[in-house]
């Protein structure tokens, strides 16, 4: 049983799988990252190449400086060799060993750079072939242009919808604010009218209470007068009975 491995993205140092084939891109070479494409890979390759050129230039200038320093010291040493003091051979041996170590380190770096270059060259050649292919480049540019135009159109449509929604929301807010002010004014007027009605009712109630008090006082007076009249009538009846009894006797 064999396990099928998906091809990796052709962008330098990217280990993601490539995108799924699409009608506009049947054989994708890059992953879904927006910057991982032929143009991005070429820019990455160019930046890496410029960095390597700069490193080589610096190394070359360092070598030239070392050679110039060695050439400047060489005539002074060959003119009149000073007498060798005891123990002076050790520093020269150390300098020689240090130079050997520097040379070995430079050789190791050069071998590593050559190995890295040999590893990266196929990918660079493939990307360079894709970039230099005018048909593929034009198709890619057209696809990117169409995608960008669609994104711009969608963004403009979203912006227009957002502006319409904002205008509608502002209009609804203004209408709601006006209705709220009208309802508030109406409630304020109704409350004022209710307060006025309550004051009127309270004044009428006080007037009725005063009238009831007057009527109660009048009723008490009438009751007293009725009691007095009843007593007088009783006394008059007794007096009549006495006179009647006197005349009959």
Short mmCIF file of C-alpha atoms in Angstrom, two decimals:
data_model
loop_
_atom_site.label_atom_id
_atom_site.label_comp_id
_atom_site.label_asym_id
_atom_site.label_seq_id
_atom_site.Cartn_x
_atom_site.Cartn_y
_atom_site.Cartn_z
CA UNK A 1 0.00 0.00 0.00
CA UNK A 2 1.51 3.31 -1.07
CA UNK A 3 0.74 6.64 0.59
CA UNK A 4 0.22 9.48 -1.83
CA UNK A 5 2.06 12.63 -0.76
CA UNK A 6 0.73 16.00 -1.79
CA UNK A 7 3.17 18.30 -3.57
CA UNK A 8 4.54 21.12 -1.46
CA UNK A 9 4.31 24.80 -2.21
CA UNK A 10 7.02 26.00 -4.60
CA UNK A 11 7.60 29.16 -2.54
CA UNK A 12 11.07 29.06 -0.94
CA UNK A 13 11.13 27.50 2.55
CA UNK A 14 7.35 26.81 2.48
CA UNK A 15 6.24 23.28 3.40
CA UNK A 16 2.47 23.74 3.00
CA UNK A 17 0.60 21.68 0.38
CA UNK A 18 -0.46 23.36 -2.84
CA UNK A 19 -3.97 24.60 -3.47
CA UNK A 20 -6.62 22.36 -4.98
CA UNK A 21 -6.88 22.56 -8.79
CA UNK A 22 -9.36 25.14 -10.06
CA UNK A 23 -10.74 25.93 -13.54
CA UNK A 24 -8.46 28.95 -13.81
CA UNK A 25 -5.46 27.13 -12.29
CA UNK A 26 -5.54 23.39 -13.13
CA UNK A 27 -1.95 22.73 -11.96
CA UNK A 28 -1.29 24.92 -8.90
CA UNK A 29 2.28 25.25 -7.66
CA UNK A 30 1.64 27.31 -4.52
CA UNK A 31 -0.35 27.13 -1.32
CA UNK A 32 -3.27 29.35 -0.32
CA UNK A 33 -1.05 32.06 1.18
CA UNK A 34 -1.75 35.32 -0.69
CA UNK A 35 1.97 36.16 -1.06
CA UNK A 36 3.02 32.71 -2.23
CA UNK A 37 2.95 32.97 -6.02
CA UNK A 38 5.38 33.21 -8.90
CA UNK A 39 5.97 36.91 -8.42
CA UNK A 40 6.50 36.51 -4.68
CA UNK A 41 8.87 33.60 -5.23
CA UNK A 42 10.87 35.64 -7.74
CA UNK A 43 11.11 38.54 -5.30
CA UNK A 44 12.21 36.15 -2.57
CA UNK A 45 14.80 34.62 -4.91
CA UNK A 46 16.05 38.07 -5.91
CA UNK A 47 16.31 39.22 -2.28
CA UNK A 48 18.21 36.05 -1.36
CA UNK A 49 20.51 36.51 -4.32
CA UNK A 50 21.17 40.14 -3.39
CA UNK A 51 21.93 39.08 0.18
CA UNK A 52 24.38 36.45 -1.04
CA UNK A 53 26.04 38.98 -3.33
CA UNK A 54 26.40 41.35 -0.39
CA UNK A 55 27.89 38.57 1.74
CA UNK A 56 30.33 37.69 -1.04
CA UNK A 57 31.25 41.35 -1.45
CA UNK A 58 31.92 41.73 2.25
CA UNK A 59 33.97 38.53 2.30
CA UNK A 60 35.94 39.73 -0.74
CA UNK A 61 36.61 43.11 0.88
CA UNK A 62 37.71 41.35 4.08
CA UNK A 63 40.13 39.19 2.06
CA UNK A 64 41.50 42.21 0.23
CA UNK A 65 42.00 44.01 3.52
CA UNK A 66 43.78 40.99 4.95
CA UNK A 67 46.03 40.74 1.90
CA UNK A 68 46.80 44.46 2.06
CA UNK A 69 47.69 44.18 5.73
CA UNK A 70 49.89 41.15 5.02
CA UNK A 71 51.60 42.97 2.12
CA UNK A 72 52.26 45.99 4.34
CA UNK A 73 53.90 43.84 7.00
CA UNK A 74 55.94 41.74 4.56
CA UNK A 75 58.58 44.39 3.55
CA UNK A 76 59.21 45.32 7.16
CA UNK A 77 59.84 41.70 8.05
CA UNK A 78 62.10 40.99 5.03
CA UNK A 79 64.23 44.12 5.38
CA UNK A 80 66.05 43.43 8.61
CA UNK A 81 64.81 40.48 10.53
CA UNK A 82 65.08 41.29 14.21
CA UNK A 83 66.87 38.92 16.44
CA UNK A 84 64.56 36.24 17.68
CA UNK A 85 64.08 36.45 21.34
CA UNK A 86 63.62 33.34 23.41
CA UNK A 87 60.00 32.19 23.31
CA UNK A 88 59.12 34.27 20.15
CA UNK A 89 58.38 31.17 18.06
CA UNK A 90 55.21 30.44 20.07
CA UNK A 91 53.31 33.60 18.98
CA UNK A 92 54.21 32.97 15.32
CA UNK A 93 53.00 29.39 15.61
CA UNK A 94 49.75 30.58 17.16
CA UNK A 95 49.26 33.09 14.32
CA UNK A 96 49.91 30.35 11.79
CA UNK A 97 47.40 28.01 13.45
CA UNK A 98 44.82 30.81 13.60
CA UNK A 99 45.29 31.50 9.90
CA UNK A 100 44.88 27.77 9.16
CA UNK A 101 41.68 27.67 11.25
CA UNK A 102 40.32 30.76 9.44
CA UNK A 103 41.06 29.16 6.10
CA UNK A 104 39.37 25.92 7.11
CA UNK A 105 36.34 27.82 8.40
CA UNK A 106 36.12 29.82 5.16
CA UNK A 107 36.41 26.59 3.16
CA UNK A 108 33.62 24.99 5.23
CA UNK A 109 31.40 28.03 4.69
CA UNK A 110 32.11 27.94 0.96
CA UNK A 111 31.29 24.22 0.78
CA UNK A 112 28.06 24.80 2.72
CA UNK A 113 27.07 27.66 0.40
CA UNK A 114 27.80 25.51 -2.65
CA UNK A 115 25.71 22.63 -1.21
CA UNK A 116 22.83 25.01 -0.43
CA UNK A 117 23.06 26.49 -3.91
CA UNK A 118 23.01 23.03 -5.49
CA UNK A 119 19.90 22.21 -3.43
CA UNK A 120 18.07 25.45 -4.25
CA UNK A 121 19.00 25.69 -7.94
CA UNK A 122 16.25 23.33 -9.25
CA UNK A 123 13.55 25.27 -7.46
CA UNK A 124 15.02 28.56 -8.65
CA UNK A 125 15.16 27.31 -12.22
CA UNK A 126 11.56 26.11 -12.03
CA UNK A 127 10.34 29.44 -10.64
CA UNK A 128 12.41 31.34 -13.16
CA UNK A 129 10.90 29.26 -15.96
CA UNK A 130 7.41 29.98 -14.67
CA UNK A 131 8.14 33.69 -14.35
CA UNK A 132 9.75 33.96 -17.77
CA UNK A 133 6.85 32.09 -19.36
CA UNK A 134 4.91 35.03 -20.77
CA UNK A 135 1.72 33.04 -21.26
CA UNK A 136 1.66 31.79 -17.69
CA UNK A 137 2.63 35.21 -16.38
CA UNK A 138 -0.09 36.95 -18.39
CA UNK A 139 -2.67 34.38 -17.29
CA UNK A 140 -1.59 34.78 -13.70
CA UNK A 141 -1.69 38.57 -13.97
CA UNK A 142 -5.13 38.44 -15.57
CA UNK A 143 -6.39 36.10 -12.84
CA UNK A 144 -4.98 38.33 -10.12
CA UNK A 145 -6.39 41.42 -11.86
CA UNK A 146 -9.84 39.88 -12.15
CA UNK A 147 -9.74 38.74 -8.54
CA UNK A 148 -8.66 42.20 -7.44
CA UNK A 149 -11.41 43.81 -9.55
CA UNK A 150 -13.98 41.46 -8.05
CA UNK A 151 -12.73 42.21 -4.54
CA UNK A 152 -12.86 45.95 -5.26
CA UNK A 153 -16.39 45.64 -6.68
CA UNK A 154 -17.50 43.61 -3.69
CA UNK A 155 -15.89 46.13 -1.36
CA UNK A 156 -17.63 49.01 -3.17
CA UNK A 157 -20.95 47.17 -2.99
CA UNK A 158 -20.46 46.49 0.72
CA UNK A 159 -19.54 50.15 1.23
CA UNK A 160 -22.64 51.30 -0.65
CA UNK A 161 -24.85 48.94 1.34
CA UNK A 162 -23.25 50.11 4.56
CA UNK A 163 -23.83 53.75 3.61
CA UNK A 164 -27.47 53.03 2.70
CA UNK A 165 -27.94 51.15 5.97
CA UNK A 166 -26.33 54.02 7.87
CA UNK A 167 -28.58 56.60 6.15
CA UNK A 168 -31.65 54.45 6.81
CA UNK A 169 -30.62 54.02 10.45
CA UNK A 170 -30.09 57.78 10.81
CA UNK A 171 -33.49 58.49 9.23
CA UNK A 172 -35.17 55.96 11.52
CA UNK A 173 -33.33 57.43 14.49
CA UNK A 174 -34.49 60.95 13.59
CA UNK A 175 -38.06 59.72 13.14
CA UNK A 176 -37.94 57.84 16.43
CA UNK A 177 -36.49 60.91 18.14
CA UNK A 178 -39.29 63.10 16.74
CA UNK A 179 -41.93 60.57 17.82
CA UNK A 180 -40.34 60.38 21.25
CA UNK A 181 -40.40 64.16 21.59
CA UNK A 182 -44.03 64.29 20.46
CA UNK A 183 -45.02 61.50 22.85
CA UNK A 184 -43.08 63.20 25.65
CA UNK A 185 -44.83 66.51 24.99
CA UNK A 186 -48.19 64.74 24.86
CA UNK A 187 -47.50 62.93 28.13
CA UNK A 188 -46.32 66.19 29.70
CA UNK A 189 -49.54 67.97 28.61
CA UNK A 190 -51.70 65.09 29.81
CA UNK A 191 -49.85 65.04 33.12
CA UNK A 192 -50.33 68.80 33.50
CA UNK A 193 -54.03 68.43 32.68
CA UNK A 194 -54.37 65.59 35.17
CA UNK A 195 -52.62 67.69 37.81
CA UNK A 196 -54.99 70.59 37.06
CA UNK A 197 -57.97 68.21 37.23
CA UNK A 198 -56.71 66.80 40.50
CA UNK A 199 -56.34 70.31 41.92
CA UNK A 200 -59.88 71.14 40.78
CA UNK A 201 -61.24 67.93 42.30
CA UNK A 202 -59.34 68.63 45.52
CA UNK A 203 -60.77 72.18 45.65
CA UNK A 204 -64.28 70.83 44.96
CA UNK A 205 -63.81 68.20 47.64
CA UNK A 206 -62.74 70.83 50.15
CA UNK A 207 -65.78 72.93 49.18
CA UNK A 208 -68.09 69.94 49.58
CA UNK A 209 -66.51 69.13 52.93
CA UNK A 210 -67.11 72.72 54.06
CA UNK A 211 -70.70 72.49 52.79
CA UNK A 212 -71.19 69.18 54.59
CA UNK A 213 -69.84 70.75 57.75
CA UNK A 214 -72.28 73.61 57.40
CA UNK A 215 -75.12 71.16 56.76
CA UNK A 216 -74.13 69.11 59.81
CA UNK A 217 -74.15 72.26 61.93
CA UNK A 218 -77.53 73.20 60.43
CA UNK A 219 -78.81 69.68 61.12
CA UNK A 220 -77.68 69.88 64.72
CA UNK A 221 -79.46 73.22 65.05
CA UNK A 222 -82.64 71.80 63.47
CA UNK A 223 -82.46 68.80 65.80
CA UNK A 224 -82.08 71.05 68.78
CA UNK A 225 -85.01 73.20 67.57
CA UNK A 226 -87.07 70.07 66.96
CA UNK A 227 -86.27 68.79 70.45
CA UNK A 228 -87.22 72.17 71.93
CA UNK A 229 -90.46 72.21 69.90
CA UNK A 230 -91.18 68.67 71.00
CA UNK A 231 -90.66 69.61 74.65
CA UNK A 232 -92.82 72.71 74.24
CA UNK A 233 -95.55 70.63 72.58
CA UNK A 234 -95.36 68.14 75.41
CA UNK A 235 -95.56 70.83 78.02
CA UNK A 236 -98.44 72.47 76.10
CA UNK A 237 -100.26 69.13 75.96
CA UNK A 238 -99.84 68.72 79.73
CA UNK A 239 -101.08 72.22 80.29
CA UNK A 240 -104.13 71.51 78.11
CA UNK A 241 -104.84 68.33 80.03
CA UNK A 242 -104.64 70.15 83.34
CA UNK A 243 -107.04 72.88 82.10
CA UNK A 244 -109.37 70.25 80.73
CA UNK A 245 -109.32 68.31 83.93
CA UNK A 246 -109.97 71.50 85.90
CA UNK A 247 -112.99 72.48 83.80
CA UNK A 248 -114.52 69.02 83.90
CA UNK A 249 -114.20 68.87 87.61
#
